[in-house]
Short mmCIF file of C-alpha atoms in Angstrom, two decimals:
data_model
loop_
_atom_site.label_atom_id
_atom_site.label_comp_id
_atom_site.label_asym_id
_atom_site.label_seq_id
_atom_site.Cartn_x
_atom_site.Cartn_y
_atom_site.Cartn_z
CA MET A 1 0.14 0.11 0.06
CA PRO A 2 1.73 3.37 -0.96
CA ARG A 3 2.42 6.07 1.78
CA PRO A 4 -0.83 8.33 2.27
CA GLU A 5 1.42 11.42 1.56
CA GLN A 6 2.56 10.07 -2.09
CA LYS A 7 -1.09 9.70 -3.57
CA LEU A 8 -3.45 11.42 -1.68
CA SER A 9 -4.39 14.99 -0.72
CA ARG A 10 -4.03 16.31 2.96
CA ARG A 11 -8.07 15.74 3.62
CA ALA A 12 -8.30 12.29 1.68
CA PHE A 13 -5.51 11.38 3.99
CA GLY A 14 -7.62 11.23 6.91
CA ALA A 15 -10.18 8.54 5.23
CA THR A 16 -7.81 6.07 5.17
CA PHE A 17 -4.99 6.81 7.49
CA GLY A 18 -6.96 4.69 10.29
CA ALA A 19 -6.61 1.57 7.97
CA GLY A 20 -3.08 1.91 7.70
CA VAL A 21 -2.71 2.29 11.65
CA ALA A 22 -4.75 -1.18 11.80
CA ALA A 23 -2.23 -2.91 9.76
CA ALA A 24 0.54 -1.38 11.50
CA THR A 25 -0.14 -2.38 15.12
CA GLY A 26 -2.43 -5.41 14.29
CA LEU A 27 -5.43 -4.10 15.95
CA PRO A 28 -8.42 -6.49 15.84
CA THR A 29 -11.09 -4.87 13.49
CA ALA A 30 -13.55 -3.85 16.05
CA GLN A 31 -10.95 -2.10 18.03
CA ALA A 32 -9.63 -0.31 14.82
CA HIS A 33 -12.79 1.09 14.19
CA ALA A 34 -13.34 2.68 17.46
CA ALA A 35 -9.66 4.09 16.88
CA ALA A 36 -10.58 6.48 14.45
CA SER A 37 -9.84 4.02 11.28
CA THR A 38 -11.73 3.88 8.22
CA GLU A 39 -14.46 5.54 9.57
CA GLU A 40 -12.53 8.85 9.78
CA ARG A 41 -13.59 11.38 7.38
CA PRO A 42 -12.71 15.18 6.78
CA PHE A 43 -14.06 17.59 9.01
CA ARG A 44 -17.62 18.79 8.87
CA ALA A 45 -19.28 21.38 11.14
CA ALA A 46 -22.50 20.42 12.78
CA GLU A 47 -24.39 23.79 11.90
CA GLY A 48 -27.43 24.75 13.79
CA ARG A 49 -26.86 22.59 17.18
CA THR A 50 -27.41 24.16 20.46
CA SER A 51 -26.08 23.10 24.04
CA LYS A 52 -25.82 24.54 27.56
CA ARG A 53 -22.53 26.23 28.71
CA PRO A 54 -20.21 23.15 28.58
CA ASN A 55 -17.70 21.79 31.02
CA LEU A 56 -13.95 22.35 29.91
CA LEU A 57 -11.29 19.84 30.31
CA TYR A 58 -8.10 20.21 28.85
CA LEU A 59 -5.77 17.10 28.95
CA LEU A 60 -1.87 17.78 28.80
CA ALA A 61 0.40 15.18 27.94
CA ASP A 62 4.35 16.17 28.87
CA ASP A 63 6.90 15.64 25.69
CA LEU A 64 4.67 13.32 24.01
CA GLY A 65 5.73 12.87 19.91
CA TRP A 66 3.13 13.39 17.58
CA ALA A 67 3.18 9.99 16.39
CA ASP A 68 3.26 8.28 19.86
CA LEU A 69 -0.33 7.58 19.55
CA SER A 70 -1.81 4.42 17.76
CA CYS A 71 -4.37 6.84 16.10
CA TYR A 72 -1.55 8.88 14.98
CA GLY A 73 0.55 6.02 13.38
CA SER A 74 2.82 4.73 16.26
CA PRO A 75 3.79 1.02 15.17
CA HIS A 76 4.43 -0.29 18.81
CA ILE A 77 2.63 1.85 21.38
CA LYS A 78 -1.12 0.64 21.97
CA THR A 79 -3.29 3.64 22.88
CA PRO A 80 -7.17 2.36 22.66
CA HIS A 81 -8.59 4.70 24.96
CA LEU A 82 -7.07 8.23 23.36
CA ASP A 83 -7.83 6.29 20.08
CA ARG A 84 -11.43 5.76 21.12
CA LEU A 85 -11.72 9.88 22.06
CA ALA A 86 -10.23 10.65 19.08
CA ALA A 87 -13.08 8.41 17.01
CA GLN A 88 -15.80 10.24 19.23
CA GLY A 89 -14.40 13.67 17.98
CA VAL A 90 -11.95 15.32 15.58
CA ARG A 91 -8.35 14.05 15.17
CA PHE A 92 -5.97 17.42 14.12
CA THR A 93 -3.21 16.18 11.84
CA ASP A 94 -1.78 19.70 12.00
CA GLY A 95 -2.23 20.56 15.98
CA TYR A 96 0.62 22.64 17.17
CA ALA A 97 1.80 23.58 20.63
CA GLY A 98 2.37 27.03 21.60
CA SER A 99 6.09 26.73 21.94
CA SER A 100 8.95 24.12 21.68
CA THR A 101 9.41 23.81 25.19
CA CYS A 102 7.15 23.47 28.55
CA SER A 103 6.94 26.82 30.21
CA PRO A 104 6.44 28.80 27.37
CA THR A 105 3.46 26.72 26.18
CA ARG A 106 1.65 26.37 29.36
CA LEU A 107 1.99 30.07 29.50
CA SER A 108 0.35 30.43 26.01
CA LEU A 109 -2.77 28.16 27.54
CA TYR A 110 -3.07 29.78 30.40
CA THR A 111 -3.01 33.28 29.05
CA GLY A 112 -4.08 32.73 25.44
CA ARG A 113 -1.17 34.86 24.17
CA TYR A 114 2.42 34.37 22.69
CA PRO A 115 4.93 33.67 25.36
CA GLY A 116 6.93 36.31 24.79
CA ARG A 117 4.38 38.93 25.84
CA THR A 118 5.33 38.18 29.49
CA GLU A 119 8.57 38.11 31.24
CA ALA A 120 8.14 34.50 32.05
CA GLY A 121 7.61 33.45 28.75
CA LEU A 122 11.08 34.30 27.82
CA GLU A 123 12.54 31.55 30.18
CA GLU A 124 12.59 28.26 27.97
CA PRO A 125 11.74 26.58 30.15
CA ILE A 126 11.57 27.93 33.85
CA ILE A 127 14.00 26.13 35.82
CA GLU A 128 14.02 25.88 39.90
CA LYS A 129 16.69 28.73 40.24
CA SER A 130 14.52 31.16 38.37
CA THR A 131 12.81 34.08 39.79
CA VAL A 132 10.05 35.09 37.31
CA GLY A 133 6.67 33.27 36.61
CA LEU A 134 3.39 33.88 35.36
CA ASP A 135 2.38 37.59 37.25
CA PRO A 136 -0.63 36.86 39.21
CA GLU A 137 -2.16 40.26 38.09
CA HIS A 138 -2.30 38.61 34.39
CA PRO A 139 -5.85 37.33 33.14
CA THR A 140 -5.97 33.75 32.59
CA LEU A 141 -8.45 31.28 31.48
CA ALA A 142 -9.19 30.62 34.64
CA SER A 143 -9.89 33.86 36.06
CA LEU A 144 -11.66 34.71 33.09
CA LEU A 145 -13.96 31.66 33.41
CA GLY A 146 -13.91 32.37 37.07
CA THR A 147 -15.72 35.79 36.52
CA ALA A 148 -18.17 34.03 33.91
CA GLY A 149 -19.25 31.53 37.04
CA TYR A 150 -17.29 28.62 36.13
CA THR A 151 -15.51 26.65 39.18
CA THR A 152 -11.83 25.92 38.01
CA ALA A 153 -9.21 23.43 39.15
CA MET A 154 -5.93 22.61 38.04
CA ILE A 155 -4.37 19.17 38.84
CA GLY A 156 -0.72 18.19 37.64
CA LYS A 157 2.11 20.28 36.28
CA TRP A 158 2.04 23.95 36.66
CA HIS A 159 5.70 24.73 35.72
CA CYS A 160 4.86 28.86 35.41
CA GLY A 161 6.75 29.97 38.63
CA PHE A 162 7.69 28.97 42.24
CA LEU A 163 6.23 29.80 45.59
CA PRO A 164 5.88 32.13 47.49
CA ASP A 165 5.21 34.44 44.60
CA TYR A 166 3.79 32.41 42.07
CA SER A 167 0.90 29.70 41.75
CA PRO A 168 -2.21 28.45 40.23
CA VAL A 169 -4.46 29.74 43.02
CA LYS A 170 -2.63 33.40 42.80
CA SER A 171 -3.49 33.23 39.01
CA GLY A 172 -7.30 32.53 39.21
CA TRP A 173 -7.55 28.78 39.78
CA ASP A 174 -9.94 27.86 42.64
CA GLU A 175 -8.00 24.84 43.72
CA PHE A 176 -4.66 23.25 42.90
CA PHE A 177 -3.37 19.83 43.42
CA GLY A 178 -0.03 18.88 41.55
CA ASN A 179 3.86 19.93 41.11
CA PHE A 180 5.41 23.27 40.73
CA GLY A 181 8.40 22.42 38.88
CA GLY A 182 9.31 21.18 35.24
CA SER A 183 10.33 17.53 36.36
CA MET A 184 10.26 15.27 39.21
CA GLU A 185 11.03 11.47 39.94
CA TYR A 186 7.52 9.85 39.54
CA TYR A 187 7.15 8.15 43.37
CA SER A 188 9.50 10.33 45.35
CA LYS A 189 8.50 13.57 43.76
CA ILE A 190 12.04 14.60 44.29
CA THR A 191 13.20 17.42 42.00
CA SER A 192 16.48 18.25 40.35
CA ASP A 193 17.66 20.70 43.19
CA LYS A 194 16.63 17.99 45.63
CA ARG A 195 13.10 19.31 46.82
CA TYR A 196 9.90 17.51 47.44
CA ASP A 197 7.37 18.97 44.71
CA LEU A 198 3.80 17.78 45.26
CA TYR A 199 1.16 20.29 46.68
CA GLU A 200 -2.35 20.89 47.60
CA GLY A 201 -2.82 24.30 46.97
CA GLU A 202 0.15 25.85 48.46
CA THR A 203 0.92 23.05 51.12
CA PRO A 204 3.12 20.21 50.95
CA TYR A 205 1.03 17.17 50.49
CA LYS A 206 2.68 13.97 51.16
CA ASP A 207 1.89 10.93 48.79
CA LEU A 208 4.63 8.53 47.38
CA ARG A 209 2.52 6.61 44.86
CA TYR A 210 3.18 6.66 41.08
CA TYR A 211 2.30 10.30 40.21
CA THR A 212 0.33 9.65 37.35
CA GLU A 213 -1.86 7.35 39.39
CA ILE A 214 -2.32 10.04 41.85
CA LEU A 215 -3.37 12.77 39.35
CA THR A 216 -5.85 9.93 37.73
CA GLU A 217 -7.25 9.68 41.07
CA ARG A 218 -8.01 13.43 41.80
CA ALA A 219 -9.04 14.00 38.38
CA SER A 220 -12.04 11.30 38.72
CA ASP A 221 -12.43 12.42 42.07
CA PHE A 222 -13.15 16.35 40.89
CA ILE A 223 -15.14 15.11 37.85
CA GLY A 224 -17.49 13.11 40.19
CA ARG A 225 -18.37 15.64 42.51
CA ASP A 226 -21.75 17.18 42.85
CA HIS A 227 -21.33 20.29 40.59
CA ASP A 228 -23.76 23.42 40.77
CA LYS A 229 -21.77 25.32 38.27
CA PRO A 230 -19.88 24.52 34.97
CA TRP A 231 -16.37 23.70 35.61
CA LEU A 232 -12.56 23.93 33.74
CA LEU A 233 -10.28 21.37 34.62
CA ASN A 234 -6.62 21.41 33.42
CA LEU A 235 -5.44 18.21 33.85
CA ASN A 236 -1.53 18.43 33.31
CA TYR A 237 0.25 15.06 33.47
CA THR A 238 4.18 14.87 33.84
CA THR A 239 3.99 11.78 31.36
CA ALA A 240 6.14 11.14 29.21
CA HIS A 241 8.78 13.54 30.72
CA TRP A 242 11.86 11.85 31.97
CA PRO A 243 13.09 10.34 34.21
CA TRP A 244 12.15 7.50 32.51
CA ILE A 245 9.94 5.73 35.47
CA ALA A 246 7.20 3.55 34.62
CA GLU A 247 4.53 2.29 37.01
CA GLY A 248 5.97 -0.32 39.07
CA ASP A 249 9.44 0.53 38.42
CA THR A 250 9.90 0.82 42.52
CA GLU A 251 13.53 -0.49 42.71
CA GLU A 252 15.08 2.03 39.84
CA ALA A 253 12.87 4.81 41.41
CA LYS A 254 14.79 4.29 44.75
CA ARG A 255 17.88 3.96 42.99
CA LEU A 256 17.42 7.24 41.35
CA GLU A 257 16.33 9.00 44.35
CA LYS A 258 19.13 7.83 46.10
CA ARG A 259 21.59 9.01 43.50
CA VAL A 260 19.86 12.59 43.30
CA ARG A 261 20.27 12.94 47.12
CA GLU A 262 23.87 12.11 47.34
CA LEU A 263 25.31 13.82 44.51
CA PRO A 264 26.21 17.40 44.30
CA LEU A 265 23.69 19.87 43.11
CA GLU A 266 24.77 19.97 39.38
CA GLN A 267 25.55 16.50 39.28
CA ALA A 268 21.98 15.69 41.02
CA GLN A 269 20.51 17.92 38.16
CA LEU A 270 21.97 15.41 35.53
CA ALA A 271 21.23 12.51 37.23
CA LEU A 272 17.82 13.06 37.45
CA ALA A 273 17.43 13.68 33.53
CA HIS A 274 18.17 9.84 33.49
CA LEU A 275 20.62 10.03 30.75
CA ASP A 276 21.37 6.35 31.60
CA GLY A 277 18.09 4.97 31.71
CA GLY A 278 14.89 4.52 29.39
CA SER A 279 14.49 2.33 26.49
CA LEU A 280 11.82 2.24 23.61
CA ASP A 281 9.96 -0.52 25.80
CA LYS A 282 9.92 1.57 28.76
CA TYR A 283 8.77 4.58 27.16
CA ARG A 284 6.03 2.49 25.54
CA GLU A 285 5.00 1.73 29.07
CA MET A 286 4.68 5.12 30.30
CA VAL A 287 2.67 6.11 27.20
CA GLU A 288 0.20 3.51 27.84
CA SER A 289 0.28 4.02 31.17
CA LEU A 290 -0.98 7.67 30.29
CA ASP A 291 -3.52 6.01 27.70
CA ARG A 292 -5.07 4.09 30.45
CA SER A 293 -5.20 7.19 33.01
CA VAL A 294 -6.92 9.21 30.32
CA GLY A 295 -9.20 6.11 29.77
CA ALA A 296 -10.33 6.48 33.74
CA VAL A 297 -10.74 10.04 33.72
CA LEU A 298 -13.06 9.80 30.89
CA HIS A 299 -14.88 6.56 32.09
CA ALA A 300 -15.38 8.73 35.43
CA LEU A 301 -16.75 11.67 33.33
CA LYS A 302 -19.15 9.09 31.45
CA LYS A 303 -20.34 7.80 34.90
CA SER A 304 -21.15 11.33 36.03
CA GLY A 305 -23.80 11.84 33.20
CA GLN A 306 -21.64 14.95 32.11
CA ASP A 307 -19.88 13.78 28.82
CA ARG A 308 -22.35 15.02 26.17
CA ASP A 309 -21.86 18.49 27.63
CA THR A 310 -17.85 18.64 27.96
CA ILE A 311 -15.51 20.12 25.79
CA VAL A 312 -12.32 17.50 26.06
CA VAL A 313 -8.88 18.65 24.31
CA PHE A 314 -6.11 16.48 24.48
CA SER A 315 -2.68 17.43 23.39
CA SER A 316 0.74 17.99 24.45
CA ASP A 317 2.95 20.98 25.44
CA ASN A 318 5.72 20.31 22.86
CA GLY A 319 7.32 17.47 20.60
CA GLY A 320 8.81 14.58 21.97
CA GLU A 321 12.18 13.77 23.19
CA ARG A 322 14.38 10.96 23.48
CA TYR A 323 12.35 8.01 23.05
CA SER A 324 9.32 9.24 21.24
CA ASN A 325 8.28 9.09 17.28
CA SER A 326 7.58 12.06 15.43
CA TRP A 327 7.64 10.58 11.98
CA PRO A 328 7.66 11.82 9.35
CA PHE A 329 8.97 15.12 10.85
CA THR A 330 12.22 16.32 11.52
CA GLY A 331 13.35 17.74 15.03
CA GLY A 332 12.07 17.27 18.52
CA LYS A 333 11.66 19.04 21.69
CA HIS A 334 13.68 22.51 21.87
CA THR A 335 13.25 22.93 17.92
CA LEU A 336 10.79 24.96 15.96
CA GLN A 337 11.02 22.09 13.22
CA GLU A 338 7.55 20.16 12.78
CA GLY A 339 8.83 17.42 15.28
CA GLY A 340 9.38 19.88 17.98
CA ILE A 341 5.98 21.80 17.87
CA ARG A 342 3.61 19.43 15.78
CA VAL A 343 1.46 17.36 18.27
CA PRO A 344 -1.16 15.28 18.80
CA THR A 345 -4.30 17.05 19.16
CA ILE A 346 -7.88 15.84 19.70
CA LEU A 347 -11.18 17.57 20.68
CA ARG A 348 -14.54 15.68 21.17
CA TRP A 349 -17.77 17.85 22.16
CA PRO A 350 -20.67 15.27 21.66
CA ALA A 351 -23.31 17.92 22.19
CA ARG A 352 -21.96 20.10 18.94
CA VAL A 353 -19.44 17.91 17.10
CA ASP A 354 -19.46 14.80 15.35
CA GLY A 355 -17.12 11.98 15.55
CA HIS A 356 -14.98 10.06 13.37
CA GLN A 357 -13.58 13.18 11.69
CA VAL A 358 -10.26 14.34 10.69
CA SER A 359 -9.13 18.15 10.23
CA ASP A 360 -5.91 19.50 8.47
CA VAL A 361 -6.64 22.99 9.83
CA PRO A 362 -3.54 24.16 11.63
CA VAL A 363 -4.58 25.07 14.93
CA PHE A 364 -2.15 25.77 18.02
CA THR A 365 -2.57 26.21 22.04
CA PRO A 366 -3.54 29.57 22.13
CA ASP A 367 -6.60 29.09 20.00
CA TRP A 368 -7.83 26.72 22.58
CA THR A 369 -7.96 29.28 25.42
CA ALA A 370 -9.89 31.45 22.93
CA THR A 371 -12.21 28.64 22.41
CA PHE A 372 -12.90 27.69 26.14
CA LEU A 373 -13.69 31.40 26.52
CA ASP A 374 -15.72 31.64 23.83
CA ALA A 375 -17.54 28.40 24.52
CA ALA A 376 -18.25 29.54 28.05
CA GLY A 377 -19.48 33.10 26.95
CA ALA A 378 -16.49 34.94 28.72
CA ARG A 379 -14.52 37.76 27.43
CA PRO A 380 -11.11 38.28 27.19
CA ALA A 381 -9.53 41.04 29.38
CA PRO A 382 -9.20 44.10 26.95
CA ALA A 383 -5.88 45.08 28.03
CA THR A 384 -4.40 41.77 27.36
CA PRO A 385 -5.86 40.54 23.78
CA LEU A 386 -5.73 37.03 22.81
CA ASP A 387 -3.14 35.60 20.13
CA GLY A 388 -5.09 32.44 19.54
CA VAL A 389 -8.53 32.63 17.70
CA SER A 390 -12.08 30.90 18.58
CA LEU A 391 -12.55 27.63 16.57
CA ILE A 392 -16.30 27.75 17.47
CA PRO A 393 -16.99 29.28 14.08
CA TYR A 394 -14.93 26.52 12.66
CA LEU A 395 -16.42 23.82 14.74
CA SER A 396 -19.93 25.24 14.17
CA ARG A 397 -20.15 26.26 10.80
CA GLY A 398 -17.17 25.25 8.98
CA GLU A 399 -15.14 29.17 9.08
CA THR A 400 -11.70 28.15 8.53
CA PRO A 401 -9.50 30.72 10.67
CA GLU A 402 -7.48 32.65 8.43
CA ARG A 403 -4.17 33.98 10.30
CA ASP A 404 -0.47 33.14 10.80
CA LEU A 405 0.77 30.91 13.35
CA PHE A 406 3.96 32.40 14.85
CA TRP A 407 6.73 31.06 16.97
CA ARG A 408 9.89 32.35 18.52
CA THR A 409 12.65 30.97 20.73
CA ARG A 410 16.04 32.40 21.49
CA GLU A 411 17.72 30.51 18.43
CA GLU A 412 14.67 30.17 16.07
CA ARG A 413 11.96 31.84 14.45
CA ALA A 414 9.17 29.91 12.38
CA LEU A 415 5.84 31.09 10.89
CA ARG A 416 3.10 29.22 8.86
CA ARG A 417 0.50 30.82 6.75
CA GLY A 418 -1.77 28.07 4.65
CA LYS A 419 0.86 25.48 3.57
CA TRP A 420 4.02 27.34 3.95
CA LYS A 421 6.04 27.38 6.75
CA TYR A 422 8.94 30.16 6.88
CA HIS A 423 11.58 29.14 9.11
CA ARG A 424 15.30 30.05 10.24
CA ALA A 425 17.75 28.95 13.27
CA THR A 426 20.41 31.31 13.99
CA GLU A 427 22.80 28.95 15.44
CA ALA A 428 24.55 26.06 14.02
CA LYS A 429 21.87 23.40 15.52
CA ILE A 430 20.30 22.58 12.22
CA PRO A 431 23.37 22.83 9.61
CA PRO A 432 23.59 23.68 6.77
CA ARG A 433 20.73 25.94 7.32
CA ASN A 434 21.56 28.13 10.55
CA GLY A 435 21.02 31.48 9.74
CA LYS A 436 19.52 31.40 6.51
CA ASP A 437 15.82 32.07 5.91
CA ALA A 438 14.38 28.70 4.77
CA LEU A 439 10.51 28.05 3.32
CA PHE A 440 8.87 24.71 3.37
CA ASP A 441 5.31 23.38 2.00
CA VAL A 442 4.42 21.28 4.95
CA GLU A 443 1.78 19.76 3.25
CA ARG A 444 3.81 18.11 0.43
CA ASP A 445 7.13 18.09 2.28
CA PRO A 446 6.21 17.61 6.06
CA HIS A 447 9.91 16.38 6.47
CA GLU A 448 11.26 19.88 5.68
CA GLY A 449 13.77 18.29 3.66
CA ALA A 450 13.06 20.75 0.30
CA ASP A 451 13.82 24.55 1.18
CA ARG A 452 11.97 26.52 -1.71
CA SER A 453 13.00 29.77 -0.81
CA ALA A 454 15.02 30.14 -3.59
CA HIS A 455 12.06 29.37 -5.82
CA GLU A 456 9.89 31.94 -3.90
CA PRO A 457 11.89 34.83 -3.03
CA GLU A 458 8.71 37.10 -2.64
CA LEU A 459 7.07 34.63 -0.29
CA VAL A 460 9.80 34.29 1.77
CA ALA A 461 10.39 38.23 2.29
CA GLU A 462 6.74 38.69 3.06
CA LEU A 463 6.27 35.71 5.41
CA LYS A 464 9.57 37.13 7.53
CA ALA A 465 8.21 40.49 7.50
CA ALA A 466 4.94 39.03 8.88
CA TRP A 467 6.98 37.24 11.60
CA GLU A 468 9.02 40.29 12.17
CA LYS A 469 6.03 42.60 12.51
CA ILE A 470 4.59 40.03 15.36
CA ASP A 471 8.18 40.01 17.06
CA ALA A 472 8.28 43.82 17.38
CA GLY A 473 5.20 43.71 19.51
CA LEU A 474 6.71 41.02 22.02
CA LEU A 475 9.20 41.76 25.05
CA PRO A 476 12.95 41.73 23.78
CA TYR A 477 15.25 38.47 25.15
CA PRO A 478 17.46 40.00 27.75
CA SER A 479 21.17 40.89 25.96
CA GLY A 480 23.35 38.19 26.34
CA SER A 481 20.73 35.35 26.40
#
């Protein structure tokens, strides 16, 4: 069978992609149908439907590659629960993260704005010794929804500043249970600076069970409450971020914790990165554990009777790292190549959106902030306008958003307009292109192998000018960074 991208348009791609997934993974026929397979069809808006104000559930994975789910083509990782979620809604083939690292993307979700609009967004990512964070005075998804009458909660990884100055409950979430930093060992909760990092609100909370299990339990409990108002739940898993500790790896967890505690601080930070650990099989275990956890949360949602009127979005904060699969893209976390920013993105909203659909419309993290606010009838703050656009017109009436997607890091710049992507790396991290403006047709060439800049000089100049116009409105990076 020929590769879909060789013979098919991007919209036709969705109708046959699932059949290839079933063949590659060996899924039984019934499971393949449940996993957004041959029934998947190009997106069509469900015009004219009405529903009450929805609950909002954002499921965020950590360092998950675009092809790490079986419904996105993984040949060896089985993710039946996420496949089923995709089959019940829309699978976006061109979903992007707001940045290529953790903190900036989370800031783009919490604020709906480019990371570079805030001082904290210039940290890529925020590390334990950082003194910056999300300003508690800045309007957030949670604070705006709270004003509109929503109950708001965050469970899991915050990673936008540390106590005593920054926390989710200072930025509009009614309640918080989770970790403040970027990484920790899954059992002991020890961080790279040797601190314990699990909190309820702003108070340390002792629980030495596997972290993914704890978050799933907490989220299920929240969903199962007797809610008298619509709610927002940001459920931020740390899976599949290093260290490579799967559920049940208690001896390896103890060994790693002991090593982190005994080493000097700089060496302890490297030790937690687990450079001597992990494998493709271990990574598979972690992602499949995430899939089971998502399944448990969705089961709790269905059991509560709220699933029809809940918008569920699943995505990742950036592309994958050491053991992830981002084929057919190049690059990974920390780069603005497709593998660093294109991420699995799934939406389900039974009250308003049909299932078994695929969309090739480019969307990115700040769009979901705008979409959630729009669905809830909440307004952005005039002083901090959103950079994302609401997808409600697209989901309801098929009105495709016409705009550019913009990314900026210290070392790279990128902008996507339609099928075209403008990209430049300012350091020698992507030889031989460093310092050169490049242009790619990412519909025909998702691998970013054929630089078309010499053939389209006027378009390159136009996209470069568009990038620089947006960049001029952002905070500059500190000199020397």
